[in-house]
Amino acid sequence: MLSGTAQYALRAVVQLARGYPTPPLRADDLAEAVDVPRNYLGKILHQLVRGGILSSSRGKHGGFTLSVAPEEITMLDIVSLFDDVGEQRSCLFGRTECDDADPCPAHDRWRATAEQLSSFFRDTTIADVLRDNASLTDT
């Protein structure tokens, strides 16, 4: 459902959120902690910085940190930087016009599921994820 890039971004943010606030974590160390290739993760981290989720600093004690508290970061804030999971629902049959007046065969069933999915991403924070599963060690 989510791209690998979005999944890696979630894993990196969750890792940085553990024990927040924490000192900056170097990209190499973060890549190792979340088991993502360093070069690939570097691009993801910079997109998260541009999106306001992370801050970065250079130098001997530099690295990446959360820009805001985990309670203020929703799953949608992260995933929407990489995947389209917003409020706009797309038709499962790929139709350009699919609404209540001109529905596709799956419209009614998909509407309820899509609304739940959208609500999950919009209403779930990183703090919720950490709180709900304090034993997250293999993200």
PDB file of C-alpha atoms in Angstrom:
ATOM      1  CA  MET A   1       0.000   0.000   0.000  1.00  0.00           C
ATOM      2  CA  LEU A   2       2.802   2.449   0.857  1.00  0.00           C
ATOM      3  CA  SER A   3       5.881   2.779  -1.273  1.00  0.00           C
ATOM      4  CA  GLY A   4       9.152   1.481   0.112  1.00  0.00           C
ATOM      5  CA  THR A   5      10.357   5.077   0.313  1.00  0.00           C
ATOM      6  CA  ALA A   6       7.429   6.098   2.532  1.00  0.00           C
ATOM      7  CA  GLN A   7       7.989   3.046   4.722  1.00  0.00           C
ATOM      8  CA  TYR A   8      11.679   3.908   5.108  1.00  0.00           C
ATOM      9  CA  ALA A   9      10.756   7.482   5.989  1.00  0.00           C
ATOM     10  CA  LEU A  10       8.386   6.257   8.701  1.00  0.00           C
ATOM     11  CA  ARG A  11      11.051   3.942  10.096  1.00  0.00           C
ATOM     12  CA  ALA A  12      13.603   6.764  10.218  1.00  0.00           C
ATOM     13  CA  VAL A  13      11.223   9.195  11.925  1.00  0.00           C
ATOM     14  CA  VAL A  14      10.154   6.590  14.486  1.00  0.00           C
ATOM     15  CA  GLN A  15      13.816   5.855  15.220  1.00  0.00           C
ATOM     16  CA  LEU A  16      14.530   9.553  15.756  1.00  0.00           C
ATOM     17  CA  ALA A  17      11.409   9.913  17.910  1.00  0.00           C
ATOM     18  CA  ARG A  18      12.520   7.294  20.412  1.00  0.00           C
ATOM     19  CA  GLY A  19      13.682   9.118  23.509  1.00  0.00           C
ATOM     20  CA  TYR A  20      12.906  12.526  21.961  1.00  0.00           C
ATOM     21  CA  PRO A  21      14.573  14.948  22.274  1.00  0.00           C
ATOM     22  CA  THR A  22      17.845  13.298  21.348  1.00  0.00           C
ATOM     23  CA  PRO A  23      21.196  14.531  20.047  1.00  0.00           C
ATOM     24  CA  PRO A  24      21.546  14.597  16.248  1.00  0.00           C
ATOM     25  CA  LEU A  25      21.958  11.190  14.672  1.00  0.00           C
ATOM     26  CA  ARG A  26      24.282  10.804  11.693  1.00  0.00           C
ATOM     27  CA  ALA A  27      22.770   9.448   8.476  1.00  0.00           C
ATOM     28  CA  ASP A  28      25.147   6.449   8.567  1.00  0.00           C
ATOM     29  CA  ASP A  29      24.054   5.509  12.079  1.00  0.00           C
ATOM     30  CA  LEU A  30      20.392   6.025  11.261  1.00  0.00           C
ATOM     31  CA  ALA A  31      20.693   3.930   8.090  1.00  0.00           C
ATOM     32  CA  GLU A  32      22.204   1.110  10.095  1.00  0.00           C
ATOM     33  CA  ALA A  33      19.567   1.377  12.839  1.00  0.00           C
ATOM     34  CA  VAL A  34      16.655   1.152  10.408  1.00  0.00           C
ATOM     35  CA  ASP A  35      18.369  -1.176   7.914  1.00  0.00           C
ATOM     36  CA  VAL A  36      18.097   1.108   4.878  1.00  0.00           C
ATOM     37  CA  PRO A  37      20.854   1.717   2.321  1.00  0.00           C
ATOM     38  CA  ARG A  38      22.679   4.890   3.375  1.00  0.00           C
ATOM     39  CA  ASN A  39      22.543   6.681   0.000  1.00  0.00           C
ATOM     40  CA  TYR A  40      18.837   5.989  -0.387  1.00  0.00           C
ATOM     41  CA  LEU A  41      18.092   7.065   3.172  1.00  0.00           C
ATOM     42  CA  GLY A  42      20.096  10.259   2.670  1.00  0.00           C
ATOM     43  CA  LYS A  43      17.690  11.367  -0.072  1.00  0.00           C
ATOM     44  CA  ILE A  44      14.711  10.496   2.116  1.00  0.00           C
ATOM     45  CA  LEU A  45      16.137  12.417   5.078  1.00  0.00           C
ATOM     46  CA  HIS A  46      16.663  15.519   2.975  1.00  0.00           C
ATOM     47  CA  GLN A  47      13.073  15.337   1.740  1.00  0.00           C
ATOM     48  CA  LEU A  48      11.943  15.113   5.377  1.00  0.00           C
ATOM     49  CA  VAL A  49      14.035  18.206   6.146  1.00  0.00           C
ATOM     50  CA  ARG A  50      12.427  20.080   3.242  1.00  0.00           C
ATOM     51  CA  GLY A  51       9.029  18.950   4.552  1.00  0.00           C
ATOM     52  CA  GLY A  52       9.727  20.397   8.003  1.00  0.00           C
ATOM     53  CA  ILE A  53       9.732  17.035   9.786  1.00  0.00           C
ATOM     54  CA  LEU A  54      13.486  16.914  10.447  1.00  0.00           C
ATOM     55  CA  SER A  55      16.295  19.370  11.017  1.00  0.00           C
ATOM     56  CA  SER A  56      19.861  18.747   9.964  1.00  0.00           C
ATOM     57  CA  SER A  57      23.159  20.140  11.124  1.00  0.00           C
ATOM     58  CA  ARG A  58      26.668  19.739   9.769  1.00  0.00           C
ATOM     59  CA  GLY A  59      29.908  19.108  11.542  1.00  0.00           C
ATOM     60  CA  LYS A  60      31.420  16.696  13.995  1.00  0.00           C
ATOM     61  CA  HIS A  61      28.315  16.638  16.191  1.00  0.00           C
ATOM     62  CA  GLY A  62      25.855  17.106  13.337  1.00  0.00           C
ATOM     63  CA  GLY A  63      23.162  14.867  12.014  1.00  0.00           C
ATOM     64  CA  PHE A  64      19.384  14.673  11.925  1.00  0.00           C
ATOM     65  CA  THR A  65      16.825  15.411  14.634  1.00  0.00           C
ATOM     66  CA  LEU A  66      13.074  15.904  14.713  1.00  0.00           C
ATOM     67  CA  SER A  67      12.024  19.494  14.024  1.00  0.00           C
ATOM     68  CA  VAL A  68       8.908  19.113  16.151  1.00  0.00           C
ATOM     69  CA  ALA A  69       7.750  16.831  18.937  1.00  0.00           C
ATOM     70  CA  PRO A  70       6.456  13.358  17.997  1.00  0.00           C
ATOM     71  CA  GLU A  71       3.012  14.404  19.275  1.00  0.00           C
ATOM     72  CA  GLU A  72       2.852  17.000  16.519  1.00  0.00           C
ATOM     73  CA  ILE A  73       3.891  14.777  13.595  1.00  0.00           C
ATOM     74  CA  THR A  74       1.127  12.782  11.941  1.00  0.00           C
ATOM     75  CA  MET A  75       1.627   9.781   9.737  1.00  0.00           C
ATOM     76  CA  LEU A  76       0.139  11.905   6.933  1.00  0.00           C
ATOM     77  CA  ASP A  77       2.811  14.585   7.449  1.00  0.00           C
ATOM     78  CA  ILE A  78       5.467  12.007   6.630  1.00  0.00           C
ATOM     79  CA  VAL A  79       3.827   9.755   4.081  1.00  0.00           C
ATOM     80  CA  SER A  80       2.379  12.603   2.001  1.00  0.00           C
ATOM     81  CA  LEU A  81       5.924  13.723   1.180  1.00  0.00           C
ATOM     82  CA  PHE A  82       6.382  10.466  -0.758  1.00  0.00           C
ATOM     83  CA  ASP A  83       2.949   8.989  -1.559  1.00  0.00           C
ATOM     84  CA  ASP A  84      -0.496  10.319  -2.397  1.00  0.00           C
ATOM     85  CA  VAL A  85      -2.630   9.275   0.577  1.00  0.00           C
ATOM     86  CA  GLY A  86      -4.434  12.558   1.095  1.00  0.00           C
ATOM     87  CA  GLU A  87      -8.075  13.424   1.279  1.00  0.00           C
ATOM     88  CA  GLN A  88      -8.617  13.083  -2.478  1.00  0.00           C
ATOM     89  CA  ARG A  89      -9.810   9.543  -3.080  1.00  0.00           C
ATOM     90  CA  SER A  90      -8.949   7.967  -6.422  1.00  0.00           C
ATOM     91  CA  CYS A  91     -11.133   5.503  -8.248  1.00  0.00           C
ATOM     92  CA  LEU A  92     -10.066   1.865  -7.926  1.00  0.00           C
ATOM     93  CA  PHE A  93     -11.033   1.381 -11.585  1.00  0.00           C
ATOM     94  CA  GLY A  94      -8.966   4.366 -12.705  1.00  0.00           C
ATOM     95  CA  ARG A  95     -11.946   6.401 -13.876  1.00  0.00           C
ATOM     96  CA  THR A  96     -11.475  10.160 -14.029  1.00  0.00           C
ATOM     97  CA  GLU A  97     -15.109  10.691 -13.062  1.00  0.00           C
ATOM     98  CA  CYS A  98     -16.184   8.570 -10.116  1.00  0.00           C
ATOM     99  CA  ASP A  99     -18.546  10.088  -7.605  1.00  0.00           C
ATOM    100  CA  ASP A 100     -21.917   9.447  -5.986  1.00  0.00           C
ATOM    101  CA  ALA A 101     -23.706  10.596  -9.148  1.00  0.00           C
ATOM    102  CA  ASP A 102     -21.598   8.425 -11.486  1.00  0.00           C
ATOM    103  CA  PRO A 103     -20.054   5.639  -9.353  1.00  0.00           C
ATOM    104  CA  CYS A 104     -17.794   2.823 -10.428  1.00  0.00           C
ATOM    105  CA  PRO A 105     -18.745  -0.732  -9.364  1.00  0.00           C
ATOM    106  CA  ALA A 106     -16.643  -0.507  -6.157  1.00  0.00           C
ATOM    107  CA  HIS A 107     -17.464   3.121  -5.268  1.00  0.00           C
ATOM    108  CA  ASP A 108     -19.650   2.606  -2.188  1.00  0.00           C
ATOM    109  CA  ARG A 109     -17.480  -0.062  -0.593  1.00  0.00           C
ATOM    110  CA  TRP A 110     -14.238   1.779  -1.379  1.00  0.00           C
ATOM    111  CA  ARG A 111     -15.523   5.117  -0.032  1.00  0.00           C
ATOM    112  CA  ALA A 112     -15.850   3.771   3.520  1.00  0.00           C
ATOM    113  CA  THR A 113     -12.450   2.076   3.417  1.00  0.00           C
ATOM    114  CA  ALA A 114     -10.741   5.113   1.904  1.00  0.00           C
ATOM    115  CA  GLU A 115     -12.247   7.380   4.561  1.00  0.00           C
ATOM    116  CA  GLN A 116     -10.952   5.108   7.333  1.00  0.00           C
ATOM    117  CA  LEU A 117      -7.532   4.994   5.717  1.00  0.00           C
ATOM    118  CA  SER A 118      -7.407   8.766   5.353  1.00  0.00           C
ATOM    119  CA  SER A 119      -8.494   9.187   8.972  1.00  0.00           C
ATOM    120  CA  PHE A 120      -5.763   6.819  10.159  1.00  0.00           C
ATOM    121  CA  PHE A 121      -2.978   8.772   8.453  1.00  0.00           C
ATOM    122  CA  ARG A 122      -4.436  12.159   9.430  1.00  0.00           C
ATOM    123  CA  ASP A 123      -5.157  11.323  13.085  1.00  0.00           C
ATOM    124  CA  THR A 124      -2.277   9.024  14.067  1.00  0.00           C
ATOM    125  CA  THR A 125       0.848  10.708  15.392  1.00  0.00           C
ATOM    126  CA  ILE A 126       4.333   9.292  15.768  1.00  0.00           C
ATOM    127  CA  ALA A 127       3.835   9.548  19.542  1.00  0.00           C
ATOM    128  CA  ASP A 128       0.712   7.360  19.188  1.00  0.00           C
ATOM    129  CA  VAL A 129       2.698   4.749  17.292  1.00  0.00           C
ATOM    130  CA  LEU A 130       5.434   4.693  19.933  1.00  0.00           C
ATOM    131  CA  ARG A 131       2.954   4.658  22.794  1.00  0.00           C
ATOM    132  CA  ASP A 132       0.812   1.914  21.249  1.00  0.00           C
ATOM    133  CA  ASN A 133       3.788  -0.343  20.754  1.00  0.00           C
ATOM    134  CA  ALA A 134       6.517   0.502  23.229  1.00  0.00           C
ATOM    135  CA  SER A 135       8.377  -2.635  22.169  1.00  0.00           C
ATOM    136  CA  LEU A 136       9.096  -1.333  18.640  1.00  0.00           C
ATOM    137  CA  THR A 137      12.624  -2.505  18.148  1.00  0.00           C
ATOM    138  CA  ASP A 138      12.670  -3.919  14.641  1.00  0.00           C
ATOM    139  CA  THR A 139      11.248  -1.066  12.551  1.00  0.00           C
TER     140      THR A 139
END
